[in-house]
Amino acid sequence: MRPDADRIITLDVLRGLAVMGILLMNIGGFALPEGAYFNPHAVALHGPADRSIWIAQFVLVDGKLRNIFSLLFGAGILLVIDRAIAAGRDEGVVHIRRMAVLALFGLAHFYLLWWGDILFQYAVLGTLAMFVADRRPAALVRLALLCLLLHAILSATSLFGLASLRANPADWSTIAPQIGAVDRPAIAAEIHRMHGTYPALLHHRVTVDLGLPFAMLIGNGLETLGMMLFGMAGLRSGFLTGVWPRQRYRQVALVGYAMAIPVMLLLAYWAIRSGFDPVVNLGVTTVWSLPFRPLLALAHVALAVLIAGDGAVRTRIAAVGRAAFTNYLGTSLMMTTLFYGYGLGLFGRLDRLQLLAVVVATWAIMLLWSKAWLDRYRHGPLEWVWRTLAGTYHRPGSD
């Protein structure tokens, strides 16, 4: 069956690249102890390839792919609102029902599958974003910058507060492993827990980690909301739909990379030179890199628009994007089965080069199944469930 006539192919391609790229960002969260995100020495390094992959991910991937995902989610909010208005429906009711169902999906994803869920956060912030959906692009950009500024202030305050805990060994010993300090007993305990049974992992999430989705919303919410607003502006201005002149996309890519990559490399060097000191690590990954994550996200988007081209590969990536919801949740199911104890139990046993091979293999699966499914059906399977539960699914020809 052909895709919806009003779909924007450039957005589908960008969404496909984003959902594939976010696995590259999240693979460490699926497969490695928590502290390894901040400190590659939290697990055994296997030669220069491990460190090189960590540097490349820190500079180009971590945080940037999540920002692209947020950009596209913001654009999607406007598309749904605009289509509801065009169909004569109450756009507020349509949007809030979609976000309510998404929140339930997100909480189920977190508690039943994986602690790294972003859907709950998107649902809450997407509800708030609706109230500025009618603003002009310039106003949306100003609001986005305000969100990022507030996030930077709060993050810096939190960083300085954590640094002050060094004076209290008892408090520091509790928090340090969570921000990259190498604590071998704690790492061994985490690996042992991840090799446990499904009921044991579920019990941990609904007890110890019960409030984590809400803590993540507070910790990352302003940055995520800011990127959603940038995405709304990007849709309204035409940036995300590929209609700008190619020269403007080249300028965005060149300026973004020229401004951000040298600074990100210096931050990586600082972390390495510090011996991956926990406070330095937290600072470079959350605070000092903040101005450059949106720049790189926009540069990645501009480059993707430039090189997407036409042909079979573009068609398959667009299909991945059309089924992005299914691919996102399906990836969590695949990865947790691969790495957790109730599956193959590979948690903590693969190095970063081996994990990169897992990512590439998963990309191949996405590219193969998505197009095959969408050649026969209008929506991805979980997209259909989401639309049906939210009351926004219409059979072809029923409008």
Coordinates of C-alpha atoms in Angstrom, one line a residue:
M1 CA 0.0 0.0 0.0
R2 CA 1.3 3.5 -0.8
P3 CA 2.2 5.8 2.0
D4 CA -0.2 8.6 3.0
A5 CA -0.4 11.2 0.2
D6 CA 0.4 14.1 2.6
R7 CA 3.6 12.6 4.1
I8 CA 6.7 14.6 3.8
I9 CA 9.4 12.3 2.5
T10 CA 12.3 14.4 3.9
L11 CA 10.9 14.1 7.4
D12 CA 10.5 10.4 7.0
V13 CA 14.1 10.1 6.0
L14 CA 15.3 12.2 8.8
R15 CA 13.1 10.3 11.3
G16 CA 14.6 7.0 9.9
L17 CA 18.2 8.2 10.3
A18 CA 17.3 9.5 13.8
V19 CA 15.9 6.2 15.1
M20 CA 18.8 4.3 13.6
G21 CA 21.3 6.8 15.1
I22 CA 19.7 6.8 18.6
L23 CA 20.5 3.1 18.9
L24 CA 24.2 4.1 18.3
M25 CA 23.8 6.5 21.3
N26 CA 21.9 4.1 23.5
I27 CA 23.8 0.9 22.9
G28 CA 26.1 1.5 25.9
G29 CA 23.0 2.0 28.1
F30 CA 21.7 -1.4 26.9
A31 CA 24.9 -3.3 27.1
L32 CA 27.3 -1.7 29.6
P33 CA 27.3 -0.5 33.3
E34 CA 25.8 2.9 33.9
G35 CA 29.1 4.6 34.6
A36 CA 30.5 3.6 31.2
Y37 CA 28.5 6.4 29.5
F38 CA 30.7 9.0 31.3
N39 CA 33.9 7.0 31.7
P40 CA 35.1 4.3 29.2
H41 CA 37.4 3.0 31.9
A42 CA 34.3 1.8 33.9
V43 CA 34.7 -1.4 31.7
A44 CA 37.8 -3.0 30.4
L45 CA 39.2 -1.2 27.4
H46 CA 40.3 -3.5 24.5
G47 CA 42.9 -1.5 22.6
P48 CA 42.7 1.9 20.9
A49 CA 39.5 1.1 19.1
D50 CA 37.5 1.2 22.3
R51 CA 38.7 4.7 23.2
S52 CA 38.4 5.9 19.6
I53 CA 34.8 4.8 19.4
W54 CA 34.1 6.5 22.8
I55 CA 35.6 9.8 21.5
A56 CA 33.7 9.6 18.2
Q57 CA 30.4 8.9 20.1
F58 CA 31.1 11.7 22.6
V59 CA 31.9 14.2 19.9
L60 CA 29.3 13.4 17.2
V61 CA 26.5 11.1 18.7
D62 CA 25.8 11.4 22.4
G63 CA 23.1 13.9 23.0
K64 CA 23.0 15.0 19.4
L65 CA 20.9 12.1 18.1
R66 CA 18.5 12.6 21.1
N67 CA 18.2 16.3 20.1
I68 CA 17.4 15.3 16.5
F69 CA 14.8 13.0 17.7
S70 CA 13.3 15.8 19.8
L71 CA 13.4 18.2 16.8
L72 CA 11.5 15.7 14.7
F73 CA 9.0 15.1 17.5
G74 CA 8.3 18.8 17.7
A75 CA 7.8 18.9 14.0
G76 CA 5.4 15.9 14.3
I77 CA 3.3 17.8 16.9
L78 CA 2.6 20.6 14.4
L79 CA 1.8 18.1 11.6
V80 CA -0.8 16.4 13.8
I81 CA -2.3 19.7 14.9
D82 CA -2.4 21.0 11.3
R83 CA -4.0 17.8 10.0
A84 CA -6.6 17.8 12.8
I85 CA -7.6 21.4 11.9
A86 CA -7.8 20.5 8.2
A87 CA -10.1 17.6 9.0
G88 CA -12.3 19.8 11.1
R89 CA -11.4 18.1 14.4
D90 CA -10.6 19.6 17.8
E91 CA -6.8 19.8 17.5
G92 CA -6.4 20.1 21.3
V93 CA -8.4 16.9 22.0
V94 CA -6.6 15.0 19.3
H95 CA -3.1 16.0 20.5
I96 CA -3.8 15.4 24.2
R97 CA -5.3 11.9 23.5
R98 CA -2.2 11.1 21.5
M99 CA 0.1 12.3 24.3
A100 CA -1.8 10.4 26.9
V101 CA -1.5 7.1 25.1
L102 CA 2.2 7.9 24.4
A103 CA 2.8 8.5 28.1
L104 CA 1.3 5.0 28.9
F105 CA 3.5 3.5 26.3
G106 CA 6.5 5.3 27.8
L107 CA 5.8 4.1 31.3
A108 CA 5.3 0.5 30.1
H109 CA 8.5 0.7 28.1
F110 CA 10.4 1.9 31.2
Y111 CA 9.0 -0.5 33.8
L112 CA 8.7 -3.6 31.6
L113 CA 11.7 -3.3 29.3
W114 CA 14.4 -0.6 29.7
W115 CA 15.3 2.2 32.0
G116 CA 16.3 4.6 29.2
D117 CA 12.8 5.5 27.9
I118 CA 12.2 8.9 26.4
L119 CA 8.5 8.5 25.4
F120 CA 7.1 9.4 28.7
Q121 CA 9.2 12.6 28.7
Y122 CA 8.1 13.4 25.2
A123 CA 4.4 12.9 26.1
V124 CA 4.6 15.3 29.0
L125 CA 6.6 18.0 27.2
G126 CA 4.7 17.5 24.0
T127 CA 1.5 18.4 25.8
L128 CA 3.2 21.6 27.0
A129 CA 4.5 22.4 23.6
M130 CA 1.0 22.4 22.1
F131 CA 0.3 25.7 23.9
V132 CA 2.9 27.6 21.7
A133 CA 2.2 25.7 18.5
D134 CA 0.7 28.8 16.9
R135 CA 3.8 30.9 17.4
R136 CA 5.9 32.2 14.4
P137 CA 9.3 30.5 13.8
A138 CA 11.2 33.5 15.3
A139 CA 9.2 33.4 18.5
L140 CA 9.6 29.6 18.8
V141 CA 13.4 30.0 18.4
R142 CA 13.5 32.6 21.2
L143 CA 11.5 30.3 23.5
A144 CA 13.8 27.4 22.6
L145 CA 16.9 29.4 23.5
L146 CA 15.3 30.4 26.8
C147 CA 14.7 26.8 27.6
L148 CA 18.3 25.9 26.8
L149 CA 19.6 28.8 28.9
L150 CA 17.5 27.8 31.9
H151 CA 18.6 24.2 31.5
A152 CA 22.3 25.4 31.4
I153 CA 21.8 27.3 34.6
L154 CA 20.2 24.4 36.4
S155 CA 22.7 21.9 35.1
A156 CA 25.7 24.1 36.2
T157 CA 24.1 24.6 39.6
S158 CA 23.7 20.9 40.0
L159 CA 27.3 20.2 38.8
F160 CA 28.7 22.6 41.4
G161 CA 26.5 21.1 44.1
L162 CA 27.8 17.6 43.2
A163 CA 31.4 18.9 43.3
S164 CA 30.9 20.2 46.8
L165 CA 30.0 16.6 47.9
R166 CA 33.6 15.7 47.6
A167 CA 34.1 17.2 51.1
N168 CA 31.7 14.5 52.5
P169 CA 33.1 11.0 51.8
A170 CA 29.9 9.3 52.7
D171 CA 27.7 11.3 50.3
W172 CA 30.5 11.2 47.6
S173 CA 30.8 7.4 47.7
T174 CA 27.1 7.1 46.9
I175 CA 27.0 9.5 44.0
A176 CA 30.4 9.1 42.4
P177 CA 29.8 5.7 40.7
Q178 CA 26.6 7.1 39.1
I179 CA 28.7 9.8 37.3
G180 CA 31.6 7.7 36.1
A181 CA 33.8 6.9 39.1
V182 CA 35.2 3.5 38.7
D183 CA 33.8 1.4 41.6
R184 CA 34.6 -2.2 40.8
P185 CA 32.3 -3.7 43.4
A186 CA 29.4 -1.5 42.3
I187 CA 30.0 -2.4 38.6
A188 CA 30.2 -6.1 39.4
A189 CA 26.9 -5.8 41.4
E190 CA 25.2 -4.1 38.4
I191 CA 26.4 -6.7 36.0
H192 CA 25.2 -9.4 38.3
R193 CA 21.8 -7.8 38.6
M194 CA 21.5 -7.4 34.8
H195 CA 22.2 -11.1 34.4
G196 CA 19.3 -11.9 36.8
T197 CA 15.8 -13.1 36.0
Y198 CA 13.1 -10.9 34.5
P199 CA 11.1 -10.8 37.7
A200 CA 14.2 -9.6 39.6
L201 CA 14.8 -6.9 37.1
L202 CA 11.2 -5.9 37.1
H203 CA 11.2 -5.7 40.9
H204 CA 14.2 -3.4 40.8
R205 CA 12.6 -1.0 38.3
V206 CA 9.3 -0.8 40.3
T207 CA 11.1 -0.3 43.6
V208 CA 14.6 1.3 43.4
D209 CA 14.0 3.0 40.0
L210 CA 10.3 3.8 40.5
G211 CA 10.7 7.5 40.3
L212 CA 13.4 7.6 37.6
P213 CA 11.1 8.6 34.7
F214 CA 10.1 11.7 36.6
A215 CA 13.7 12.4 37.7
M216 CA 14.8 12.2 34.0
L217 CA 11.9 14.5 33.1
I218 CA 13.1 17.1 35.6
G219 CA 16.8 16.6 34.7
N220 CA 16.5 16.8 30.9
G221 CA 13.1 18.3 30.3
L222 CA 14.1 21.9 29.5
E223 CA 16.7 20.8 26.9
T224 CA 14.2 18.4 25.3
L225 CA 11.4 21.0 25.3
G226 CA 13.8 23.5 23.7
M227 CA 14.7 21.1 20.9
M228 CA 11.0 20.4 20.3
L229 CA 10.4 24.1 19.9
F230 CA 13.4 24.3 17.5
G231 CA 11.7 21.4 15.6
M232 CA 8.5 23.4 15.3
A233 CA 10.4 26.4 14.0
G234 CA 12.2 24.1 11.6
L235 CA 9.0 22.7 10.2
R236 CA 7.3 26.2 9.9
S237 CA 10.5 27.7 8.2
G238 CA 10.9 24.7 5.8
F239 CA 14.3 23.7 7.2
L240 CA 13.1 20.2 8.1
T241 CA 11.1 19.6 5.0
G242 CA 14.1 20.0 2.6
V243 CA 12.8 23.1 0.7
W244 CA 15.6 25.4 1.5
P245 CA 18.2 26.1 -1.2
R246 CA 21.0 23.5 -1.0
Q247 CA 23.5 26.3 -0.4
R248 CA 21.8 27.2 2.9
Y249 CA 21.9 23.6 4.1
R250 CA 25.7 23.6 3.3
Q251 CA 26.1 26.7 5.3
V252 CA 24.3 25.3 8.3
A253 CA 26.4 22.1 8.1
L254 CA 29.7 23.8 7.7
V255 CA 29.1 26.5 10.4
G256 CA 27.7 23.9 12.8
Y257 CA 30.6 21.5 12.4
A258 CA 33.3 24.2 12.3
M259 CA 32.0 25.7 15.6
A260 CA 31.2 22.6 17.5
I261 CA 33.6 19.8 16.6
P262 CA 36.8 21.5 17.8
V263 CA 35.2 22.4 21.1
M264 CA 33.9 18.8 21.5
L265 CA 37.3 17.4 20.8
L266 CA 38.8 19.7 23.4
L267 CA 36.2 18.6 26.0
A268 CA 37.0 15.0 25.2
Y269 CA 40.7 15.7 25.6
W270 CA 40.0 17.4 29.0
A271 CA 38.1 14.3 30.2
I272 CA 40.9 12.1 29.1
R273 CA 43.6 14.3 30.7
S274 CA 41.7 14.4 33.9
G275 CA 41.8 10.6 34.1
F276 CA 38.0 10.7 33.6
D277 CA 37.5 12.5 36.9
P278 CA 33.8 12.2 37.7
V279 CA 33.1 15.9 38.1
V280 CA 35.0 16.7 34.9
N281 CA 33.1 13.9 33.0
L282 CA 29.7 15.1 34.2
G283 CA 30.6 18.7 33.3
V284 CA 31.8 17.9 29.7
T285 CA 28.9 15.6 29.0
T286 CA 26.0 17.6 30.5
V287 CA 27.0 21.3 30.9
W288 CA 30.0 22.5 28.9
S289 CA 28.9 20.7 25.8
L290 CA 25.3 22.0 26.0
P291 CA 25.7 24.9 23.5
F292 CA 27.3 22.6 20.9
R293 CA 24.8 19.7 21.0
P294 CA 22.1 21.7 19.2
L295 CA 24.6 23.0 16.7
L296 CA 25.8 19.5 15.8
A297 CA 22.2 18.3 15.7
L298 CA 21.3 21.0 13.2
A299 CA 24.5 20.3 11.2
H300 CA 23.7 16.6 11.1
V301 CA 20.2 17.3 9.8
A302 CA 21.5 19.7 7.2
L303 CA 24.0 17.1 6.0
A304 CA 21.4 14.4 5.9
V305 CA 19.1 16.6 3.7
L306 CA 22.1 17.2 1.4
I307 CA 23.2 13.6 1.0
A308 CA 19.8 11.8 1.2
G309 CA 19.4 11.8 -2.6
D310 CA 17.0 9.4 -4.3
G311 CA 16.9 5.7 -4.9
A312 CA 16.4 2.4 -3.0
V313 CA 18.5 3.3 0.1
R314 CA 16.5 6.5 0.6
T315 CA 13.3 4.6 0.2
R316 CA 14.3 2.1 2.9
I317 CA 15.4 4.8 5.3
A318 CA 12.2 6.6 4.8
A319 CA 10.3 3.3 5.6
V320 CA 12.3 3.1 8.9
G321 CA 11.2 6.6 9.7
R322 CA 7.5 5.8 8.9
A323 CA 7.8 3.0 11.4
A324 CA 10.0 4.9 13.8
F325 CA 7.8 4.2 16.9
T326 CA 7.8 0.4 16.2
N327 CA 11.6 0.5 15.5
Y328 CA 12.3 2.4 18.7
L329 CA 10.4 0.0 20.9
G330 CA 11.3 -3.0 18.9
T331 CA 15.0 -2.2 19.4
S332 CA 14.5 -2.1 23.1
L333 CA 12.9 -5.5 23.0
M334 CA 15.8 -6.9 20.9
M335 CA 18.6 -5.3 22.9
T336 CA 17.3 -6.3 26.3
T337 CA 16.7 -9.8 25.1
L338 CA 20.2 -9.9 23.8
F339 CA 22.0 -8.4 26.8
Y340 CA 19.9 -9.2 29.9
G341 CA 20.0 -12.4 31.9
Y342 CA 16.5 -13.7 30.8
G343 CA 17.9 -13.6 27.2
L344 CA 21.4 -14.2 26.0
G345 CA 23.0 -12.5 29.0
L346 CA 25.7 -10.5 27.1
F347 CA 25.5 -7.5 29.4
G348 CA 29.0 -6.2 30.2
R349 CA 30.7 -8.9 28.0
L350 CA 31.2 -7.1 24.7
D351 CA 33.6 -4.2 23.9
R352 CA 32.6 -1.1 22.0
L353 CA 33.8 -2.4 18.7
Q354 CA 31.7 -5.5 19.1
L355 CA 28.7 -3.4 20.2
L356 CA 29.2 -1.4 17.0
A357 CA 28.7 -4.6 15.0
V358 CA 25.5 -5.2 16.9
V359 CA 24.3 -1.7 16.0
V360 CA 25.0 -2.3 12.3
A361 CA 23.3 -5.7 12.3
T362 CA 20.2 -4.1 13.9
W363 CA 20.2 -1.3 11.3
A364 CA 20.1 -4.0 8.6
I365 CA 17.1 -5.5 10.3
M366 CA 15.3 -2.2 10.4
L367 CA 16.0 -1.5 6.7
L368 CA 14.8 -4.9 5.7
W369 CA 11.6 -5.3 7.7
S370 CA 10.3 -1.7 7.6
K371 CA 9.9 -1.5 3.8
A372 CA 8.6 -5.0 3.5
W373 CA 5.9 -4.3 6.1
L374 CA 4.9 -0.9 4.7
D375 CA 4.7 -2.2 1.1
R376 CA 1.7 -4.1 2.4
Y377 CA 0.3 -2.0 5.3
R378 CA -0.4 1.7 5.7
H379 CA 1.3 2.1 9.1
G380 CA 3.9 0.2 11.3
P381 CA 2.3 -2.2 13.8
L382 CA 2.8 -0.1 16.9
E383 CA 1.9 3.1 14.9
W384 CA -1.4 1.5 14.2
V385 CA -1.9 0.6 17.9
W386 CA -1.0 4.1 19.0
R387 CA -3.4 5.7 16.4
T388 CA -6.2 3.3 17.3
L389 CA -5.9 3.8 21.0
A390 CA -5.8 7.5 20.6
G391 CA -8.8 7.5 18.2
T392 CA -6.9 9.0 15.3
Y393 CA -6.8 6.0 13.0
H394 CA -9.0 6.2 9.9
R395 CA -9.3 3.5 7.3
P396 CA -8.3 4.5 3.8
G397 CA -11.2 6.2 2.1
S398 CA -13.2 6.7 5.3
D399 CA -12.6 10.5 5.5

